[in-house]
Coordinates of C-alpha atoms in Angstrom, one line a residue:
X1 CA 0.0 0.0 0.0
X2 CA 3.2 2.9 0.7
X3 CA 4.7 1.8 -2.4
X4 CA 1.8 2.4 -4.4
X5 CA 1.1 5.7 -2.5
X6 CA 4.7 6.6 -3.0
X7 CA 4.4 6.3 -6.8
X8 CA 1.3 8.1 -7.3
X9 CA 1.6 11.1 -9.3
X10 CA -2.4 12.1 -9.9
X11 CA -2.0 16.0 -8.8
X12 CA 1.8 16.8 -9.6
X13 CA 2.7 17.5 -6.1
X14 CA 5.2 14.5 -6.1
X15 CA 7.7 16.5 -8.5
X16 CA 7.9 18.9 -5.3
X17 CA 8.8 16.2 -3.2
X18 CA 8.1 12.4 -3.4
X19 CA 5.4 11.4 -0.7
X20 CA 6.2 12.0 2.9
X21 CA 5.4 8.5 4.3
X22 CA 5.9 6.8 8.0
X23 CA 6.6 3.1 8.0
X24 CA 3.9 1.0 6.9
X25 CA 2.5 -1.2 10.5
X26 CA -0.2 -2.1 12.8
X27 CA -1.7 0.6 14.9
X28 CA -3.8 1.7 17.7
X29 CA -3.5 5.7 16.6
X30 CA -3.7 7.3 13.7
X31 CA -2.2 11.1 13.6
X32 CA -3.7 13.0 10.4
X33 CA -2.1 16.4 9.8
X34 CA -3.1 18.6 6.9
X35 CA -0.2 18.2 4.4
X36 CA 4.1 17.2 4.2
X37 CA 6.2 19.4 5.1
X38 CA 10.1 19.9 3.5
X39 CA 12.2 17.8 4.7
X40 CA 15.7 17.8 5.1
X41 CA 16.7 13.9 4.6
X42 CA 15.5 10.4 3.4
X43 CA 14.9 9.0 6.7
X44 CA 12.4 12.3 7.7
X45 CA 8.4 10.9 8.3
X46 CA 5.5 13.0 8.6
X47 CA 4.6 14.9 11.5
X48 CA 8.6 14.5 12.7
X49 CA 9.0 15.5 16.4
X50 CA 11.7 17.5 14.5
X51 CA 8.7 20.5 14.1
X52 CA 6.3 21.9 16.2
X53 CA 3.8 20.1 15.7
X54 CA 5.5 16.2 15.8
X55 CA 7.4 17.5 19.2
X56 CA 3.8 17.9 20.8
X57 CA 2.5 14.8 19.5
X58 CA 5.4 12.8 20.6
X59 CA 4.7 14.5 24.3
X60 CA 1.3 13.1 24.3
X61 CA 2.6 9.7 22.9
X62 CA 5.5 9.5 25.8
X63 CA 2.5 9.3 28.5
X64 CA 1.0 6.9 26.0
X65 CA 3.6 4.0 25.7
X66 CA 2.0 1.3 24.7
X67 CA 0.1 2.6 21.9
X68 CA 1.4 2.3 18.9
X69 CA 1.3 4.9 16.3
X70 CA 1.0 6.2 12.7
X71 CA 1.9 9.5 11.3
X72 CA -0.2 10.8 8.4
X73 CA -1.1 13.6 6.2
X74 CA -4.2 14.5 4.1
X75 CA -1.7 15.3 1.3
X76 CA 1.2 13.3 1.7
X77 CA 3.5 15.8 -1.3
X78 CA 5.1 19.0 -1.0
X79 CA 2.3 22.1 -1.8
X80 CA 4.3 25.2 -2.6
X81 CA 4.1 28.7 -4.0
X82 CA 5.3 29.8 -7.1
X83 CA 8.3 31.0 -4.4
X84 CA 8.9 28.0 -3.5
X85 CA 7.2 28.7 0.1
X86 CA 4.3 26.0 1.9
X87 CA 1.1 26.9 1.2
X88 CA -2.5 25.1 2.1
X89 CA -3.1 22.5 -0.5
X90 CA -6.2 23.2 -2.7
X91 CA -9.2 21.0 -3.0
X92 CA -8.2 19.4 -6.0
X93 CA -5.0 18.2 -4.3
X94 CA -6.8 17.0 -1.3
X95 CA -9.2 15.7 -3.4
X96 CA -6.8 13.6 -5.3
X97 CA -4.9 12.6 -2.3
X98 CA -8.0 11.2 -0.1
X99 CA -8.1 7.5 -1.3
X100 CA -4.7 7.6 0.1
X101 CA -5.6 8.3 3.6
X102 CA -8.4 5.4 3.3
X103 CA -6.3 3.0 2.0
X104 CA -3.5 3.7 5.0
X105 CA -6.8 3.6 7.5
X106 CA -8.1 0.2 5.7
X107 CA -4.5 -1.5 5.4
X108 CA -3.5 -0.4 9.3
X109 CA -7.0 -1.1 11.0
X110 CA -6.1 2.1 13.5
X111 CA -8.3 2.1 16.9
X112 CA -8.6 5.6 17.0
X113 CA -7.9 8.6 14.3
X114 CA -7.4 12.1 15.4
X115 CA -8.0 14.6 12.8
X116 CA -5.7 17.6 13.3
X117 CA -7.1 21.2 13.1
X118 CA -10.1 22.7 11.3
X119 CA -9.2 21.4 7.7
X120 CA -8.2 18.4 8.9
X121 CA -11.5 17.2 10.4
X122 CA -14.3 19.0 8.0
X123 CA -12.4 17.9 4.6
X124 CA -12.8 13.6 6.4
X125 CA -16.6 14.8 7.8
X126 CA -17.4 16.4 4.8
X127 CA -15.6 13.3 2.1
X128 CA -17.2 10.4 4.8
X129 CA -20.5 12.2 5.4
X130 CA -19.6 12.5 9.6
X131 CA -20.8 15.5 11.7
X132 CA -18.8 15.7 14.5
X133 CA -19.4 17.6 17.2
X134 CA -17.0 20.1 18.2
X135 CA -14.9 20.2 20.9
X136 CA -15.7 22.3 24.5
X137 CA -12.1 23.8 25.2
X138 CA -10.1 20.4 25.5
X139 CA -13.2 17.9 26.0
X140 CA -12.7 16.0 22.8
X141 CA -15.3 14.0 21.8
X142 CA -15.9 11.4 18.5
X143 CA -17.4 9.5 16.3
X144 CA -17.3 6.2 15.7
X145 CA -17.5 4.4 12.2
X146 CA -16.9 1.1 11.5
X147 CA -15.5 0.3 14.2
X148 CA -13.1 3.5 14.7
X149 CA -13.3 6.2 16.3
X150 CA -12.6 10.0 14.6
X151 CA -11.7 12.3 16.9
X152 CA -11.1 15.9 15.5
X153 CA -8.6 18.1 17.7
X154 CA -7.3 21.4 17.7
X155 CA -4.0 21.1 15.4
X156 CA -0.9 20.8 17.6
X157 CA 0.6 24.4 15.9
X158 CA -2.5 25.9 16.8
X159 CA -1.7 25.2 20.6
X160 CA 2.2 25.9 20.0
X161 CA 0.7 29.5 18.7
X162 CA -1.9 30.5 20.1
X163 CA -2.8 28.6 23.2
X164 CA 0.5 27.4 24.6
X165 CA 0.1 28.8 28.2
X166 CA -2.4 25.7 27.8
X167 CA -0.2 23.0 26.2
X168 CA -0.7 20.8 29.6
X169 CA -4.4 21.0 29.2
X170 CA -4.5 20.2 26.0
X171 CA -1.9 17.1 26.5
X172 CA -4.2 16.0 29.1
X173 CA -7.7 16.0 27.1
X174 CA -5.9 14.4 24.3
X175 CA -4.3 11.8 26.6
X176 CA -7.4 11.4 28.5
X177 CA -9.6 10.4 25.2
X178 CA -6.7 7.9 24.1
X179 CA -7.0 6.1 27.4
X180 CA -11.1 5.9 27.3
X181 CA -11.2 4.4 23.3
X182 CA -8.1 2.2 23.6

């Protein structure tokens, strides 16, 4: 399933950067950011503790040991800007980039799938046909199809930005729903 992902060239995005992939297993969690970022070396995966982002989402996954985990994006290529700079990818890229996230969801039977940020979470409610409720300050809450359970969060940035003074509570509801579904 990676290898056909990783040779997928539907929206162009791939002559950016080849797909940024993690390694292919079995899962309890499922991390779904919005799209890659640039990376600096072969051996980089997505949401690498190496950013913002990955170094929150490891936090959370230190007081969570035994849960194994996947890293994934929405768009798994490089979008950028005629200058070269990361932009949002576009519907069409998302779009063409979905089936992928399915397939990774299908192949890795994950128990729980937490939908990072605003685009995130309405692009898989809107593509699955889901309305999920949204979350009360760090009370998470999910749905559950076929036997797994969608949890949209705030993105992990978001919190780095604009909420960090409550980067504990935030850890904590995030932790706290993990420990409930698994």
């Amino acid at each position: 399933m990676i290898e056909q992902i990783r040779k997928c060239q539907k929206c162009g995005l791939c002559f950016n950067q080849e797909p940024l992939l993690d390694v292919e297993k079995e899962c309890q969690i499922f991390w779904v950011g919005l799209s890659a970022k640039k990376v600096m070396s072969d051996i980089e995966l997505p949401l690498s503790p190496e950013t913002n982002t990955g170094m929150i989402i490891q936090k959370i996954e230190e007081r969570c040991e035994e849960a194994i985990a996947y890293k994934t994006n929405l768009v798994k290529c490089l979008p950028l800007t005629e200058q070269q700079k990361l932009r949002y990818p576009n519907k069409s890229e998302i779009d063409c980039c979905f089936e992928h996230l399915l397939s990774e969801i299908h192949t890795m039977s994950p128990k729980i799938v937490f939908l990072l940020g605003e685009k995130v979470y309405s692009t898989v409610a809107k593509k699955m046909n889901i309305e999920f409720e949204k979350w009360n300050d760090f009370e998470y809450h999910y749905e559950k199809i076929e036997g797994i359970y969608y949890v949209p969060i705030h993105h992990p940035s978001y919190i780095h930005v604009y909420k960090r003074k409550n980067m504990q509570d935030y850890i904590e509801g995030v932790e706290k729903i993990i420990s409930q579904l698994l």
